[in-house]
């Protein structure tokens, strides 16, 4: 796994240990990624994920009766595109996540004259 995309830790949200497979725990252990659990009854420990999950549930999942797996994939893809590329987010200065990501400038590796920034 490219270190650029490697998480330092994973937080288990909501379901707890009963839905955590041994395969994912072994995957994390092999890559030296810590696994953290949210304390029961403490969703504020990961407010960003709770906020996102609430929006996804309220705006998409609760509003749609999916006719098939392909229908679900199509609608979720459209919702994700809108969430990331169309709607502004107050937490990132009214930008879309895609616009905010384009503004990220990565440190220049030694010996490179130009820094292309984050490529989407």
XYZ file of N, CA and C in Angstrom:
360
model
N 0.845 -1.175 0.000
C 0.000 0.000 0.000
C 0.885 1.231 0.000
N 0.598 2.160 -0.872
C 1.314 3.417 -0.951
C 1.103 4.193 0.344
N 2.189 4.667 0.978
C 2.081 5.390 2.244
C 1.230 6.643 2.116
N 1.108 7.174 0.914
C 0.294 8.373 0.708
C -1.164 8.111 1.089
N -1.637 6.895 0.874
C -3.034 6.557 1.145
C -3.193 5.710 2.399
N -2.121 5.433 3.098
C -2.151 4.547 4.258
C -2.662 5.293 5.475
N -3.746 4.821 6.092
C -4.209 5.482 7.325
C -3.289 5.130 8.482
N -3.223 6.005 9.470
C -2.438 5.734 10.669
C -3.247 4.901 11.655
N -4.562 5.106 11.641
C -5.432 4.310 12.490
C -6.820 4.274 11.870
N -7.632 3.313 12.315
C -9.017 3.173 11.878
C -9.876 3.212 13.118
N -10.965 3.990 13.059
C -11.907 4.010 14.173
C -13.136 3.212 13.775
N -13.482 2.252 14.600
C -14.679 1.437 14.408
C -15.851 2.245 14.932
N -16.818 2.531 14.067
C -17.920 3.406 14.440
C -19.201 2.610 14.584
N -19.874 2.782 15.698
C -21.241 2.324 15.859
C -21.439 0.871 16.212
N -21.020 -0.042 15.372
C -21.398 -1.441 15.538
C -20.572 -2.172 16.587
N -19.377 -1.722 16.853
C -18.551 -2.394 17.834
C -17.895 -3.637 17.277
N -17.380 -4.437 18.187
C -16.551 -5.567 17.781
C -17.322 -6.690 17.118
N -18.626 -6.771 17.327
C -19.350 -7.928 16.780
C -19.363 -7.971 15.258
N -19.144 -6.828 14.586
C -19.134 -6.822 13.133
C -17.734 -6.603 12.549
N -16.718 -6.718 13.366
C -15.346 -6.587 12.894
C -14.801 -7.975 12.573
N -14.411 -8.173 11.337
C -13.920 -9.493 10.950
C -12.449 -9.652 11.311
N -12.057 -10.877 11.501
C -10.645 -11.159 11.753
C -9.785 -10.773 10.556
N -10.341 -10.888 9.358
C -9.575 -10.552 8.156
C -9.161 -9.084 8.164
N -10.074 -8.186 8.510
C -9.724 -6.766 8.509
C -8.763 -6.449 9.650
N -8.911 -7.130 10.770
C -7.977 -6.910 11.872
C -6.575 -7.395 11.514
N -6.479 -8.533 10.827
C -5.172 -9.027 10.372
C -4.571 -8.079 9.331
N -5.415 -7.581 8.423
C -4.957 -6.631 7.407
C -4.343 -5.414 8.083
N -5.044 -4.854 9.074
C -4.540 -3.676 9.771
C -3.249 -3.996 10.531
N -3.209 -5.132 11.183
C -2.022 -5.515 11.948
C -0.822 -5.693 11.030
N -1.004 -6.344 9.879
C 0.090 -6.552 8.931
C 0.668 -5.232 8.429
N -0.147 -4.187 8.392
C 0.290 -2.897 7.882
C 0.588 -1.900 9.000
N 0.601 -2.392 10.231
C 0.888 -1.578 11.418
C -0.045 -0.374 11.517
N -1.328 -0.644 11.291
C -2.364 0.372 11.423
C -3.131 0.080 12.694
N -3.225 1.071 13.570
C -3.928 0.882 14.835
C -5.430 0.808 14.595
N -6.118 0.044 15.417
C -7.570 -0.092 15.334
C -8.163 0.466 16.621
N -8.982 1.511 16.513
C -9.590 2.157 17.675
C -11.092 1.919 17.645
N -11.689 1.762 18.812
C -13.128 1.589 18.914
C -13.748 2.819 19.559
N -14.892 3.208 19.059
C -15.655 4.289 19.668
C -16.367 3.711 20.885
N -16.291 4.406 22.004
C -16.949 3.927 23.225
C -18.465 3.897 23.015
N -19.142 2.859 23.513
C -20.596 2.789 23.378
C -21.261 4.048 23.937
N -22.211 4.595 23.186
C -22.922 5.785 23.623
C -22.135 7.076 23.511
N -21.022 7.058 22.779
C -20.164 8.243 22.645
C -19.918 8.589 21.171
N -20.965 8.824 20.378
C -20.746 9.127 18.961
C -19.951 10.408 18.735
N -19.920 11.307 19.731
C -19.165 12.551 19.578
C -17.670 12.306 19.478
N -17.210 11.091 19.789
C -15.787 10.792 19.661
C -15.345 10.783 18.200
N -16.283 10.685 17.289
C -15.973 10.768 15.864
C -17.105 11.507 15.168
N -17.203 12.786 15.466
C -18.301 13.605 14.966
C -18.364 13.726 13.459
N -17.198 13.731 12.779
C -17.203 13.859 11.324
C -17.897 12.674 10.662
N -17.579 11.475 11.111
C -18.190 10.287 10.518
C -19.665 10.229 10.877
N -20.001 10.566 12.116
C -21.402 10.552 12.524
C -22.207 11.549 11.699
N -21.648 12.723 11.435
C -22.322 13.728 10.618
C -22.528 13.227 9.192
N -21.462 12.656 8.610
C -21.563 12.116 7.257
C -22.588 10.988 7.196
N -22.527 10.051 8.136
C -23.467 8.931 8.142
C -24.899 9.422 8.255
N -25.132 10.441 9.084
C -26.472 11.001 9.229
C -26.969 11.607 7.933
N -26.109 12.353 7.241
C -26.506 12.941 5.963
C -26.803 11.861 4.925
N -25.925 10.880 4.824
C -26.139 9.797 3.872
C -27.458 9.085 4.160
N -27.703 8.795 5.418
C -28.931 8.108 5.813
C -30.160 8.965 5.484
N -30.147 10.244 5.908
C -31.313 11.108 5.740
C -31.580 11.491 4.290
N -30.536 11.766 3.532
C -30.696 12.276 2.176
C -30.791 11.198 1.108
N -30.323 9.999 1.417
C -30.275 8.967 0.371
C -30.913 7.660 0.817
N -30.371 7.067 1.855
C -30.807 5.716 2.226
C -32.254 5.660 2.693
N -32.693 6.628 3.505
C -34.067 6.624 4.003
C -35.077 7.055 2.945
N -34.612 7.667 1.875
C -35.494 8.196 0.841
C -35.685 7.246 -0.337
N -34.946 6.165 -0.368
C -34.910 5.334 -1.561
C -35.181 3.872 -1.240
N -36.044 3.269 -2.024
C -36.236 1.827 -1.977
C -35.485 1.265 -3.184
N -34.349 0.673 -2.929
C -33.503 0.192 -4.012
C -34.113 -1.048 -4.644
N -34.194 -1.041 -5.963
C -34.784 -2.160 -6.699
C -33.775 -3.274 -6.955
N -32.506 -2.928 -6.964
C -31.464 -3.917 -7.242
C -30.128 -3.381 -6.742
N -29.141 -4.234 -6.772
C -27.800 -3.811 -6.375
C -27.268 -2.754 -7.344
N -27.510 -2.918 -8.626
C -27.037 -1.926 -9.596
C -27.745 -0.585 -9.395
N -29.021 -0.611 -9.043
C -29.762 0.610 -8.741
C -29.148 1.313 -7.528
N -28.843 0.557 -6.483
C -28.220 1.122 -5.283
C -26.859 1.734 -5.629
N -26.060 1.020 -6.389
C -24.736 1.523 -6.768
C -24.850 2.819 -7.561
N -25.795 2.870 -8.483
C -25.978 4.051 -9.319
C -26.400 5.259 -8.491
N -27.395 5.087 -7.628
C -27.862 6.199 -6.811
C -26.809 6.655 -5.802
N -26.104 5.697 -5.201
C -25.052 6.063 -4.251
C -23.903 6.777 -4.951
N -23.595 6.371 -6.160
C -22.554 7.045 -6.927
C -22.953 8.488 -7.230
N -24.201 8.698 -7.604
C -24.693 10.057 -7.876
C -24.669 10.909 -6.619
N -25.110 10.327 -5.499
C -25.119 11.061 -4.236
C -23.691 11.424 -3.833
N -22.760 10.479 -3.959
C -21.360 10.725 -3.602
C -20.752 11.818 -4.482
N -21.066 11.807 -5.775
C -20.552 12.847 -6.664
C -21.065 14.215 -6.226
N -22.358 14.310 -5.958
C -22.942 15.567 -5.502
C -22.291 16.027 -4.204
N -22.119 15.114 -3.248
C -21.533 15.436 -1.947
C -20.102 15.949 -2.086
N -19.331 15.367 -2.985
C -17.911 15.706 -3.118
C -17.605 16.799 -4.137
N -18.468 16.979 -5.154
C -18.128 17.880 -6.251
C -19.089 19.042 -6.454
N -20.271 18.994 -5.859
C -21.265 20.027 -6.128
C -21.555 20.880 -4.902
N -21.879 20.249 -3.794
C -22.332 21.018 -2.623
C -21.167 21.561 -1.798
N -21.282 22.833 -1.405
C -20.252 23.412 -0.548
C -20.389 22.891 0.884
N -19.268 22.842 1.592
C -19.231 22.375 2.978
C -18.722 23.514 3.857
N -19.475 23.851 4.886
C -19.093 24.971 5.752
C -17.796 24.689 6.504
N -17.520 23.422 6.800
C -16.319 23.077 7.554
C -15.025 23.294 6.787
N -15.110 23.489 5.475
C -13.912 23.739 4.662
C -14.067 25.039 3.882
N -14.675 26.006 4.554
C -14.748 27.362 3.998
C -15.694 27.521 2.828
N -16.735 26.724 2.756
C -17.695 26.840 1.670
C -17.242 26.217 0.365
N -16.163 25.474 0.401
C -15.678 24.780 -0.797
C -16.290 23.384 -0.874
N -16.232 22.799 -2.043
C -16.553 21.380 -2.147
C -15.311 20.602 -1.718
N -15.453 19.356 -1.273
C -14.264 18.576 -0.931
C -13.278 18.458 -2.098
N -13.792 18.337 -3.314
C -12.893 18.225 -4.477
C -12.088 19.510 -4.664
N -12.751 20.673 -4.502
C -12.033 21.944 -4.626
C -11.008 22.110 -3.509
N -11.372 21.707 -2.303
C -10.442 21.800 -1.177
C -9.230 20.902 -1.410
N -9.454 19.711 -1.945
C -8.347 18.789 -2.202
C -7.402 19.350 -3.260
N -7.945 20.071 -4.243
C -7.092 20.657 -5.276
C -6.174 21.738 -4.720
N -6.558 22.317 -3.592
C -5.752 23.380 -3.000
C -4.636 22.852 -2.109
N -4.651 21.568 -1.827
C -3.613 20.987 -0.976
C -2.300 20.948 -1.749
N -1.281 21.459 -1.128
C 0.045 21.442 -1.747
C 0.902 20.482 -0.948
N 1.445 19.499 -1.624
C 2.294 18.512 -0.968
C 3.718 19.041 -0.846
N 4.437 18.629 0.199
C 5.845 19.026 0.308
C 6.638 18.540 -0.902
N 7.552 19.336 -1.350
C 8.355 18.998 -2.521
C 9.459 18.026 -2.136
N 9.522 16.863 -2.787
C 10.620 15.927 -2.511
C 11.949 16.543 -2.936
N 13.011 16.190 -2.235
C 14.334 16.716 -2.574
C 14.695 16.341 -4.001
N 15.237 17.298 -4.710
C 15.672 17.049 -6.079
C 14.598 17.309 -7.118
N 13.394 17.680 -6.695
C 12.320 17.975 -7.650
C 12.115 19.480 -7.689
N 12.144 20.042 -8.882
C 12.007 21.488 -9.035
C 10.566 21.964 -8.944
N 9.640 21.116 -9.318
C 8.230 21.511 -9.313
C 7.434 20.620 -8.389
N 6.370 21.155 -7.849
C 5.458 20.410 -6.997
C 4.086 20.393 -7.662
N 3.650 19.258 -8.191
C 2.370 19.229 -8.894
C 1.164 19.326 -7.969
N 1.339 19.225 -6.638
C 0.192 19.250 -5.730
C -0.552 17.938 -5.750
N -1.710 17.944 -5.178
C -2.521 16.738 -5.097
C -3.247 16.507 -6.407
N -3.089 15.363 -6.976
C -3.740 15.036 -8.236
C -4.987 14.205 -7.972
N -6.125 14.622 -8.491
C -7.374 13.874 -8.311
C -7.633 12.979 -9.491
